[in-house]
PDB file of C-alpha atoms in Angstrom:
ATOM      1  CA  MET A 182       2.550  -4.126  -6.411  1.00  0.00           C
ATOM      2  CA  ASN A 183       2.302  -3.881 -10.203  1.00  0.00           C
ATOM      3  CA  SER A 184       1.734  -6.831 -12.521  1.00  0.00           C
ATOM      4  CA  ALA A 185       1.630  -5.492 -16.083  1.00  0.00           C
ATOM      5  CA  THR A 186       3.781  -6.866 -18.908  1.00  0.00           C
ATOM      6  CA  GLY A 187       6.055  -4.983 -21.291  1.00  0.00           C
ATOM      7  CA  SER A 188       9.388  -3.201 -21.229  1.00  0.00           C
ATOM      8  CA  ASP A 189      11.388  -3.297 -17.994  1.00  0.00           C
ATOM      9  CA  ASP A 190      12.775   0.196 -18.609  1.00  0.00           C
ATOM     10  CA  PRO A 191      10.819   2.647 -16.408  1.00  0.00           C
ATOM     11  CA  ARG A 192      11.530   5.500 -18.809  1.00  0.00           C
ATOM     12  CA  ASP A 193       9.108   3.868 -21.238  1.00  0.00           C
ATOM     13  CA  TYR A 194       6.213   4.572 -18.869  1.00  0.00           C
ATOM     14  CA  LEU A 195       6.918   8.052 -17.526  1.00  0.00           C
ATOM     15  CA  VAL A 196       4.426  10.648 -18.744  1.00  0.00           C
ATOM     16  CA  SER A 197       3.370  14.161 -17.831  1.00  0.00           C
ATOM     17  CA  GLN A 198       0.698  14.405 -15.167  1.00  0.00           C
ATOM     18  CA  GLY A 199      -1.156  16.786 -17.458  1.00  0.00           C
ATOM     19  CA  PHE A 200      -2.470  18.792 -14.527  1.00  0.00           C
ATOM     20  CA  GLU A 201      -4.072  21.373 -16.781  1.00  0.00           C
ATOM     21  CA  ASN A 202      -6.208  18.648 -18.405  1.00  0.00           C
ATOM     22  CA  TYR A 203      -8.205  17.801 -15.283  1.00  0.00           C
ATOM     23  CA  THR A 204     -11.837  18.876 -15.480  1.00  0.00           C
ATOM     24  CA  GLU A 205     -13.935  20.417 -12.744  1.00  0.00           C
ATOM     25  CA  THR A 206     -15.631  17.024 -12.432  1.00  0.00           C
ATOM     26  CA  ASP A 207     -12.235  15.427 -11.808  1.00  0.00           C
ATOM     27  CA  HIS A 208     -11.414  17.916  -9.067  1.00  0.00           C
ATOM     28  CA  ALA A 209     -14.895  17.543  -7.579  1.00  0.00           C
ATOM     29  CA  THR A 210     -14.405  13.769  -7.420  1.00  0.00           C
ATOM     30  CA  TRP A 211     -11.122  14.269  -5.583  1.00  0.00           C
ATOM     31  CA  ARG A 212     -12.785  16.658  -3.131  1.00  0.00           C
ATOM     32  CA  ILE A 213     -15.518  14.138  -2.319  1.00  0.00           C
ATOM     33  CA  LEU A 214     -13.002  11.334  -1.822  1.00  0.00           C
ATOM     34  CA  ALA A 215     -10.519  13.375   0.217  1.00  0.00           C
ATOM     35  CA  LYS A 216     -13.100  14.956   2.530  1.00  0.00           C
ATOM     36  CA  ARG A 217     -14.817  11.665   3.244  1.00  0.00           C
ATOM     37  CA  GLN A 218     -11.638   9.714   3.782  1.00  0.00           C
ATOM     38  CA  ARG A 219      -9.944  12.274   5.997  1.00  0.00           C
ATOM     39  CA  GLU A 220     -12.970  12.258   8.312  1.00  0.00           C
ATOM     40  CA  ILE A 221     -13.031   8.455   8.480  1.00  0.00           C
ATOM     41  CA  LEU A 222      -9.274   8.198   9.074  1.00  0.00           C
ATOM     42  CA  HIS A 223      -9.296  10.502  12.087  1.00  0.00           C
ATOM     43  CA  GLY A 224      -8.368   8.432  15.135  1.00  0.00           C
ATOM     44  CA  ARG A 225      -7.746   5.358  12.993  1.00  0.00           C
ATOM     45  CA  ILE A 226      -4.569   6.128  11.039  1.00  0.00           C
ATOM     46  CA  ALA A 227      -1.042   6.858  12.220  1.00  0.00           C
ATOM     47  CA  ASP A 228      -0.583  10.539  13.052  1.00  0.00           C
ATOM     48  CA  GLN A 229       2.428  10.640  10.720  1.00  0.00           C
ATOM     49  CA  PHE A 230       0.124   9.994   7.774  1.00  0.00           C
ATOM     50  CA  LEU A 231      -2.046  13.005   8.533  1.00  0.00           C
ATOM     51  CA  GLU A 232       1.074  15.103   9.109  1.00  0.00           C
ATOM     52  CA  GLY A 233       2.307  14.017   5.678  1.00  0.00           C
ATOM     53  CA  LEU A 234      -0.940  15.084   4.035  1.00  0.00           C
ATOM     54  CA  ASP A 235      -0.656  18.521   5.590  1.00  0.00           C
ATOM     55  CA  ARG A 236       3.039  19.028   4.856  1.00  0.00           C
ATOM     56  CA  LEU A 237       2.574  17.997   1.221  1.00  0.00           C
ATOM     57  CA  GLY A 238      -0.517  20.102   0.722  1.00  0.00           C
ATOM     58  CA  ILE A 239      -2.619  17.065  -0.187  1.00  0.00           C
ATOM     59  CA  GLY A 240      -5.984  18.481   0.757  1.00  0.00           C
ATOM     60  CA  GLU A 241      -9.604  18.718  -0.203  1.00  0.00           C
ATOM     61  CA  GLU A 242      -9.262  21.565  -2.718  1.00  0.00           C
ATOM     62  CA  GLY A 243      -8.665  19.300  -5.706  1.00  0.00           C
ATOM     63  CA  ILE A 244      -6.165  16.986  -7.366  1.00  0.00           C
ATOM     64  CA  PRO A 245      -2.599  17.849  -6.274  1.00  0.00           C
ATOM     65  CA  ASP A 246      -0.118  19.182  -8.809  1.00  0.00           C
ATOM     66  CA  PHE A 247       2.878  16.819  -8.782  1.00  0.00           C
ATOM     67  CA  ARG A 248       5.247  19.714  -9.540  1.00  0.00           C
ATOM     68  CA  VAL A 249       4.276  21.531  -6.358  1.00  0.00           C
ATOM     69  CA  MET A 250       4.047  18.401  -4.214  1.00  0.00           C
ATOM     70  CA  ASN A 251       7.435  17.097  -5.348  1.00  0.00           C
ATOM     71  CA  GLN A 252       9.231  20.230  -4.203  1.00  0.00           C
ATOM     72  CA  ARG A 253       8.184  19.450  -0.629  1.00  0.00           C
ATOM     73  CA  LEU A 254       8.714  15.695  -0.932  1.00  0.00           C
ATOM     74  CA  LYS A 255      12.223  16.013  -2.385  1.00  0.00           C
ATOM     75  CA  ALA A 256      13.227  18.451   0.334  1.00  0.00           C
ATOM     76  CA  ALA A 257      12.058  16.038   3.035  1.00  0.00           C
ATOM     77  CA  THR A 258      13.265  12.622   1.818  1.00  0.00           C
ATOM     78  CA  GLY A 259      14.710  12.949  -1.689  1.00  0.00           C
ATOM     79  CA  TRP A 260      11.702  11.217  -3.259  1.00  0.00           C
ATOM     80  CA  GLU A 261       9.464  12.364  -6.093  1.00  0.00           C
ATOM     81  CA  VAL A 262       6.166  11.183  -7.544  1.00  0.00           C
ATOM     82  CA  VAL A 263       6.262  10.354 -11.255  1.00  0.00           C
ATOM     83  CA  ALA A 264       3.196   9.953 -13.439  1.00  0.00           C
ATOM     84  CA  VAL A 265       2.537   6.657 -15.234  1.00  0.00           C
ATOM     85  CA  PRO A 266      -0.484   5.652 -17.335  1.00  0.00           C
ATOM     86  CA  GLY A 267      -1.400   2.661 -15.154  1.00  0.00           C
ATOM     87  CA  LEU A 268       0.127  -0.551 -13.850  1.00  0.00           C
ATOM     88  CA  ILE A 269       3.706  -1.120 -15.004  1.00  0.00           C
ATOM     89  CA  PRO A 270       5.888  -4.276 -15.081  1.00  0.00           C
ATOM     90  CA  ASP A 271       7.521  -5.416 -11.858  1.00  0.00           C
ATOM     91  CA  LEU A 272      11.126  -4.656 -12.820  1.00  0.00           C
ATOM     92  CA  ALA A 273      10.270  -1.151 -14.003  1.00  0.00           C
ATOM     93  CA  PHE A 274       8.403  -0.612 -10.739  1.00  0.00           C
ATOM     94  CA  PHE A 275      11.327  -1.855  -8.642  1.00  0.00           C
ATOM     95  CA  ARG A 276      13.795   0.329 -10.538  1.00  0.00           C
ATOM     96  CA  LEU A 277      11.722   3.412  -9.890  1.00  0.00           C
ATOM     97  CA  LEU A 278      11.495   2.688  -6.164  1.00  0.00           C
ATOM     98  CA  ALA A 279      15.225   1.967  -5.992  1.00  0.00           C
ATOM     99  CA  ASP A 280      15.765   5.416  -7.512  1.00  0.00           C
ATOM    100  CA  ARG A 281      13.402   7.065  -5.011  1.00  0.00           C
ATOM    101  CA  LYS A 282      10.655   7.633  -7.533  1.00  0.00           C
ATOM    102  CA  PHE A 283       7.094   6.610  -6.718  1.00  0.00           C
ATOM    103  CA  PRO A 284       4.940   5.802  -9.786  1.00  0.00           C
ATOM    104  CA  ALA A 285       1.398   7.126  -9.591  1.00  0.00           C
ATOM    105  CA  GLY A 286      -1.451   6.879 -12.046  1.00  0.00           C
ATOM    106  CA  PHE A 287      -2.479  10.344 -13.213  1.00  0.00           C
ATOM    107  CA  TRP A 288      -6.136   9.564 -13.926  1.00  0.00           C
ATOM    108  CA  ILE A 289      -8.991   9.706 -11.437  1.00  0.00           C
ATOM    109  CA  ARG A 290     -12.021   7.458 -11.173  1.00  0.00           C
ATOM    110  CA  LYS A 291     -15.379   8.501 -12.601  1.00  0.00           C
ATOM    111  CA  PRO A 292     -18.106   9.807 -10.241  1.00  0.00           C
ATOM    112  CA  GLU A 293     -20.001   6.520 -10.571  1.00  0.00           C
ATOM    113  CA  GLN A 294     -16.856   4.698  -9.365  1.00  0.00           C
ATOM    114  CA  ILE A 295     -16.537   6.652  -6.122  1.00  0.00           C
ATOM    115  CA  ASP A 296     -16.722   3.581  -3.906  1.00  0.00           C
ATOM    116  CA  TYR A 297     -14.762   1.020  -5.937  1.00  0.00           C
ATOM    117  CA  ILE A 298     -12.349   0.732  -8.842  1.00  0.00           C
ATOM    118  CA  GLU A 299     -10.333  -2.288  -9.938  1.00  0.00           C
ATOM    119  CA  GLU A 300      -7.135  -0.479 -10.933  1.00  0.00           C
ATOM    120  CA  PRO A 301      -5.500   2.079  -8.620  1.00  0.00           C
ATOM    121  CA  ASP A 302      -6.075   5.701  -9.614  1.00  0.00           C
ATOM    122  CA  ILE A 303      -4.450   8.957  -8.499  1.00  0.00           C
ATOM    123  CA  PHE A 304      -6.474   9.052  -5.292  1.00  0.00           C
ATOM    124  CA  HIS A 305      -5.220   5.670  -4.156  1.00  0.00           C
ATOM    125  CA  ASP A 306      -1.658   6.305  -5.328  1.00  0.00           C
ATOM    126  CA  VAL A 307      -1.232   9.855  -4.031  1.00  0.00           C
ATOM    127  CA  PHE A 308      -3.620  10.202  -1.080  1.00  0.00           C
ATOM    128  CA  GLY A 309      -2.985   6.637   0.079  1.00  0.00           C
ATOM    129  CA  HIS A 310       0.742   6.161  -0.545  1.00  0.00           C
ATOM    130  CA  VAL A 311       2.583   9.447  -0.626  1.00  0.00           C
ATOM    131  CA  PRO A 312       2.017  10.980   2.841  1.00  0.00           C
ATOM    132  CA  LEU A 313       4.135   8.385   4.664  1.00  0.00           C
ATOM    133  CA  ILE A 314       6.996   8.886   2.187  1.00  0.00           C
ATOM    134  CA  MET A 315       7.593  12.124   4.089  1.00  0.00           C
ATOM    135  CA  GLN A 316       8.866   9.900   6.938  1.00  0.00           C
ATOM    136  CA  PRO A 317      12.595   9.104   6.408  1.00  0.00           C
ATOM    137  CA  ILE A 318      12.379   5.550   7.806  1.00  0.00           C
ATOM    138  CA  TYR A 319       9.462   4.658   5.554  1.00  0.00           C
ATOM    139  CA  ALA A 320      11.144   6.352   2.580  1.00  0.00           C
ATOM    140  CA  ASP A 321      14.237   4.209   3.180  1.00  0.00           C
ATOM    141  CA  TYR A 322      12.074   1.087   3.426  1.00  0.00           C
ATOM    142  CA  LEU A 323      10.501   1.731   0.019  1.00  0.00           C
ATOM    143  CA  GLU A 324      13.904   2.273  -1.569  1.00  0.00           C
ATOM    144  CA  ALA A 325      15.205  -0.943   0.018  1.00  0.00           C
ATOM    145  CA  TYR A 326      12.103  -2.741  -1.223  1.00  0.00           C
ATOM    146  CA  GLY A 327      12.821  -1.659  -4.789  1.00  0.00           C
ATOM    147  CA  LYS A 328      16.412  -2.896  -4.559  1.00  0.00           C
ATOM    148  CA  ALA A 329      15.292  -6.173  -2.995  1.00  0.00           C
ATOM    149  CA  GLY A 330      12.756  -6.637  -5.789  1.00  0.00           C
ATOM    150  CA  LEU A 331      15.469  -6.506  -8.431  1.00  0.00           C
ATOM    151  CA  VAL A 332      17.360  -9.250  -6.599  1.00  0.00           C
ATOM    152  CA  ALA A 333      14.201 -11.273  -5.971  1.00  0.00           C
ATOM    153  CA  ALA A 334      13.575 -11.379  -9.717  1.00  0.00           C
ATOM    154  CA  GLU A 335      16.910 -13.180 -10.125  1.00  0.00           C
ATOM    155  CA  HIS A 336      16.072 -15.693  -7.379  1.00  0.00           C
ATOM    156  CA  GLY A 337      12.502 -16.529  -8.408  1.00  0.00           C
ATOM    157  CA  ALA A 338      11.174 -14.858  -5.267  1.00  0.00           C
ATOM    158  CA  LEU A 339       8.909 -12.156  -6.691  1.00  0.00           C
ATOM    159  CA  LYS A 340       5.835 -13.674  -5.091  1.00  0.00           C
ATOM    160  CA  ARG A 341       7.526 -13.327  -1.696  1.00  0.00           C
ATOM    161  CA  LEU A 342       8.127  -9.627  -2.239  1.00  0.00           C
ATOM    162  CA  ALA A 343       4.600  -9.117  -3.576  1.00  0.00           C
ATOM    163  CA  ARG A 344       3.182 -10.546  -0.351  1.00  0.00           C
ATOM    164  CA  LEU A 345       5.439  -8.349   1.750  1.00  0.00           C
ATOM    165  CA  TYR A 346       4.328  -5.235  -0.146  1.00  0.00           C
ATOM    166  CA  TRP A 347       0.706  -6.244   0.137  1.00  0.00           C
ATOM    167  CA  TYR A 348       0.751  -6.829   3.885  1.00  0.00           C
ATOM    168  CA  THR A 349       2.849  -3.764   4.781  1.00  0.00           C
ATOM    169  CA  VAL A 350       2.717  -0.967   2.201  1.00  0.00           C
ATOM    170  CA  GLU A 351      -0.866  -1.696   1.143  1.00  0.00           C
ATOM    171  CA  PHE A 352      -2.589  -3.318   4.133  1.00  0.00           C
ATOM    172  CA  GLY A 353      -0.327  -2.887   7.139  1.00  0.00           C
ATOM    173  CA  LEU A 354      -1.322  -2.024  10.689  1.00  0.00           C
ATOM    174  CA  ALA A 355       0.979  -0.855  13.481  1.00  0.00           C
ATOM    175  CA  HIS A 356       1.014  -0.618  17.250  1.00  0.00           C
ATOM    176  CA  THR A 357       1.119   2.944  18.573  1.00  0.00           C
ATOM    177  CA  PRO A 358       0.773   4.392  22.087  1.00  0.00           C
ATOM    178  CA  GLU A 359      -2.828   5.216  21.121  1.00  0.00           C
ATOM    179  CA  GLY A 360      -3.600   1.660  20.008  1.00  0.00           C
ATOM    180  CA  LEU A 361      -3.664  -0.073  16.628  1.00  0.00           C
ATOM    181  CA  ARG A 362      -3.384   2.314  13.702  1.00  0.00           C
ATOM    182  CA  ILE A 363      -3.466   1.999   9.904  1.00  0.00           C
ATOM    183  CA  VAL A 364      -0.245   2.394   7.910  1.00  0.00           C
ATOM    184  CA  GLY A 365      -1.222   0.703   4.623  1.00  0.00           C
ATOM    185  CA  ALA A 366      -2.275   2.729   1.579  1.00  0.00           C
ATOM    186  CA  GLY A 367      -4.869   0.224   0.444  1.00  0.00           C
ATOM    187  CA  ILE A 368      -6.679   0.698   3.740  1.00  0.00           C
ATOM    188  CA  ALA A 369      -6.020   4.439   3.923  1.00  0.00           C
ATOM    189  CA  SER A 370      -7.763   5.076   0.604  1.00  0.00           C
ATOM    190  CA  SER A 371     -10.762   2.804   1.303  1.00  0.00           C
ATOM    191  CA  PRO A 372     -13.554   3.952   3.639  1.00  0.00           C
ATOM    192  CA  GLY A 373     -14.915   0.439   4.048  1.00  0.00           C
ATOM    193  CA  GLU A 374     -11.598  -1.233   4.807  1.00  0.00           C
ATOM    194  CA  THR A 375     -10.550   1.595   7.131  1.00  0.00           C
ATOM    195  CA  ILE A 376     -13.316   0.586   9.519  1.00  0.00           C
ATOM    196  CA  PHE A 377     -13.186  -3.148   8.779  1.00  0.00           C
ATOM    197  CA  SER A 378      -9.433  -3.492   9.388  1.00  0.00           C
ATOM    198  CA  LEU A 379      -9.603  -2.058  12.904  1.00  0.00           C
ATOM    199  CA  GLU A 380     -13.133  -2.629  14.162  1.00  0.00           C
ATOM    200  CA  SER A 381     -14.601  -5.750  12.552  1.00  0.00           C
ATOM    201  CA  PRO A 382     -14.489  -9.000  14.572  1.00  0.00           C
ATOM    202  CA  SER A 383     -13.993 -10.919  11.316  1.00  0.00           C
ATOM    203  CA  PRO A 384     -10.275 -10.637  10.382  1.00  0.00           C
ATOM    204  CA  ASN A 385      -7.252 -11.995  12.187  1.00  0.00           C
ATOM    205  CA  ARG A 386      -4.691  -9.461  13.362  1.00  0.00           C
ATOM    206  CA  VAL A 387      -1.283 -11.064  13.787  1.00  0.00           C
ATOM    207  CA  GLU A 388       2.074  -9.689  14.891  1.00  0.00           C
ATOM    208  CA  PHE A 389       4.352  -9.130  11.910  1.00  0.00           C
ATOM    209  CA  ASP A 390       6.882 -11.834  11.080  1.00  0.00           C
ATOM    210  CA  LEU A 391       8.811 -11.547   7.822  1.00  0.00           C
ATOM    211  CA  GLY A 392       8.875 -15.234   6.907  1.00  0.00           C
ATOM    212  CA  ARG A 393       5.235 -15.733   7.865  1.00  0.00           C
ATOM    213  CA  VAL A 394       4.150 -12.791   5.731  1.00  0.00           C
ATOM    214  CA  MET A 395       6.078 -13.991   2.692  1.00  0.00           C
ATOM    215  CA  ARG A 396       4.348 -17.389   2.940  1.00  0.00           C
ATOM    216  CA  THR A 397       0.850 -15.910   3.160  1.00  0.00           C
ATOM    217  CA  LEU A 398      -1.501 -15.628   0.195  1.00  0.00           C
ATOM    218  CA  TYR A 399      -3.757 -12.585  -0.004  1.00  0.00           C
ATOM    219  CA  ARG A 400      -7.087 -11.469  -1.402  1.00  0.00           C
ATOM    220  CA  ILE A 401      -7.200  -8.945  -4.218  1.00  0.00           C
ATOM    221  CA  ASP A 402     -10.980  -8.847  -4.557  1.00  0.00           C
ATOM    222  CA  ASP A 403     -12.224  -8.123  -1.042  1.00  0.00           C
ATOM    223  CA  PHE A 404     -11.313  -7.078   2.486  1.00  0.00           C
ATOM    224  CA  GLN A 405      -8.373  -8.985   3.943  1.00  0.00           C
ATOM    225  CA  GLU A 406      -8.833 -12.041   6.129  1.00  0.00           C
ATOM    226  CA  THR A 407      -5.609 -11.357   8.042  1.00  0.00           C
ATOM    227  CA  TYR A 408      -3.759  -8.135   8.821  1.00  0.00           C
ATOM    228  CA  PHE A 409      -0.179  -8.079  10.070  1.00  0.00           C
ATOM    229  CA  VAL A 410       0.762  -5.627  12.790  1.00  0.00           C
ATOM    230  CA  LEU A 411       4.142  -3.905  12.930  1.00  0.00           C
ATOM    231  CA  ASP A 412       5.717  -3.252  16.336  1.00  0.00           C
ATOM    232  CA  GLY A 413       5.478   0.493  15.724  1.00  0.00           C
ATOM    233  CA  ILE A 414       5.097   3.174  13.100  1.00  0.00           C
ATOM    234  CA  GLU A 415       8.861   3.098  12.514  1.00  0.00           C
ATOM    235  CA  ALA A 416       9.248  -0.694  12.731  1.00  0.00           C
ATOM    236  CA  TRP A 417       9.377  -1.367   8.985  1.00  0.00           C
ATOM    237  CA  PRO A 418      11.156  -4.683   8.326  1.00  0.00           C
ATOM    238  CA  SER A 419      14.830  -4.775   7.451  1.00  0.00           C
ATOM    239  CA  LEU A 420      15.414  -5.897   3.885  1.00  0.00           C
ATOM    240  CA  ASP A 421      19.033  -6.941   4.277  1.00  0.00           C
ATOM    241  CA  LEU A 422      19.775  -9.171   1.284  1.00  0.00           C
ATOM    242  CA  ASP A 423      22.178 -11.317   3.323  1.00  0.00           C
ATOM    243  CA  ARG A 424      19.129 -12.331   5.326  1.00  0.00           C
ATOM    244  CA  LEU A 425      16.524 -12.308   2.583  1.00  0.00           C
ATOM    245  CA  ILE A 426      18.205 -14.644   0.099  1.00  0.00           C
ATOM    246  CA  PRO A 427      18.645 -17.555   2.570  1.00  0.00           C
ATOM    247  CA  LEU A 428      15.099 -16.945   3.806  1.00  0.00           C
ATOM    248  CA  TRP A 429      13.702 -17.211   0.282  1.00  0.00           C
ATOM    249  CA  LEU A 430      15.524 -20.524  -0.170  1.00  0.00           C
ATOM    250  CA  ASP A 431      14.172 -21.817   3.135  1.00  0.00           C
ATOM    251  CA  LEU A 432      10.607 -20.799   2.277  1.00  0.00           C
ATOM    252  CA  GLU A 433      10.663 -22.832  -0.937  1.00  0.00           C
ATOM    253  CA  ALA A 434      10.402 -25.970   1.184  1.00  0.00           C
ATOM    254  CA  GLN A 435       7.364 -24.665   3.070  1.00  0.00           C
ATOM    255  CA  GLU A 436       3.743 -24.598   1.979  1.00  0.00           C
ATOM    256  CA  ASP A 437       1.871 -21.382   1.340  1.00  0.00           C
ATOM    257  CA  ILE A 438      -0.555 -20.225   4.015  1.00  0.00           C
ATOM    258  CA  GLN A 439      -4.142 -19.407   3.113  1.00  0.00           C
ATOM    259  CA  PRO A 440      -5.252 -15.799   3.760  1.00  0.00           C
ATOM    260  CA  GLY A 441      -7.383 -16.569   6.810  1.00  0.00           C
ATOM    261  CA  GLU A 442      -5.359 -19.449   8.237  1.00  0.00           C
ATOM    262  CA  LEU A 443      -3.622 -19.081  11.599  1.00  0.00           C
ATOM    263  CA  GLN A 444      -0.409 -20.886  12.526  1.00  0.00           C
ATOM    264  CA  PRO A 445       0.535 -22.484  15.874  1.00  0.00           C
ATOM    265  CA  ASP A 446       3.404 -20.050  16.423  1.00  0.00           C
ATOM    266  CA  ASP A 447       1.487 -16.908  15.424  1.00  0.00           C
ATOM    267  CA  ARG A 448       1.528 -14.094  17.970  1.00  0.00           C
ATOM    268  CA  ILE A 449      -2.131 -13.208  17.752  1.00  0.00           C
ATOM    269  CA  VAL A 450      -3.330  -9.694  18.451  1.00  0.00           C
ATOM    270  CA  THR A 451      -6.949 -10.481  17.570  1.00  0.00           C
ATOM    271  CA  ARG A 452      -8.317 -13.877  16.564  1.00  0.00           C
ATOM    272  CA  GLY A 453     -10.947 -13.232  13.929  1.00  0.00           C
ATOM    273  CA  ASP A 454     -14.243 -15.091  13.736  1.00  0.00           C
ATOM    274  CA  GLY A 455     -14.299 -15.018   9.913  1.00  0.00           C
ATOM    275  CA  SER A 456     -17.907 -13.846   9.958  1.00  0.00           C
ATOM    276  CA  TYR A 457     -17.637 -11.411   7.061  1.00  0.00           C
ATOM    277  CA  HIS A 458     -16.225 -13.850   4.514  1.00  0.00           C
ATOM    278  CA  LEU A 459     -18.362 -16.744   5.796  1.00  0.00           C
ATOM    279  CA  ALA A 460     -21.494 -14.666   5.273  1.00  0.00           C
ATOM    280  CA  LYS A 461     -20.432 -13.702   1.759  1.00  0.00           C
ATOM    281  CA  ALA A 462     -19.654 -17.306   0.863  1.00  0.00           C
ATOM    282  CA  LYS A 463     -23.028 -18.422   2.222  1.00  0.00           C
ATOM    283  CA  SER A 464     -24.926 -15.773   0.259  1.00  0.00           C
ATOM    284  CA  ALA A 465     -23.087 -16.724  -2.938  1.00  0.00           C
ATOM    285  CA  ALA A 466     -23.834 -20.452  -2.543  1.00  0.00           C
TER     286      ALA A 466
END
């Protein structure tokens, strides 16, 4: 989720993608990222994600042209990708989602940043996020999330919605007939976390529970200590405000949960041994 400050009017941030301004180096960077990530994701990500890439024409040839991509996206789910210069304020972000517009940075990382950048670029935003928006249930979930965010701002519950976004849209896993699969964009655009999220013994993997997720803190600087697992690729949580508002009130009386902490009533898919983060803490001491 975004965390910039400034105007809450999304129109103040919409810009042209400037497709004609991309250099050959920019397109070459995209090709390296897309080829590598598609190979790593095979057998690890939900099939619907790969189908979305193909249907949208998000391939390895170079940076996608939003004008071409949006024709296919609008026809499928009524959504469109809009270019923004970077992170935008929460309310502007929510308003765009509520209007079925997904904000994406138009710039791409430099070749020396292939493996890590601090702020999401077009590869993360488009390759990671957009393919699943071709799925009507997921598209509806994002719209409902935007509308819920506007209400959360009035109830002092933005941190609850940020955690939900983080643990579903960015770092979600899901049960499928083939086993656990990735559905989160933050994982889908990261080669390291793609493997770590599914195959490392370190993180916890816990069945999704809405209240539990909205109590749980998260890491922004490293792989996650806990991943939450949806019941299925179409099991995105209901964001009915009649349920959410009382839940937010109830959660105010409960303590936050640390990223790697398990709870007695957790339905555990995999109990992590914490080895990755313990080793990093030891080496930093």
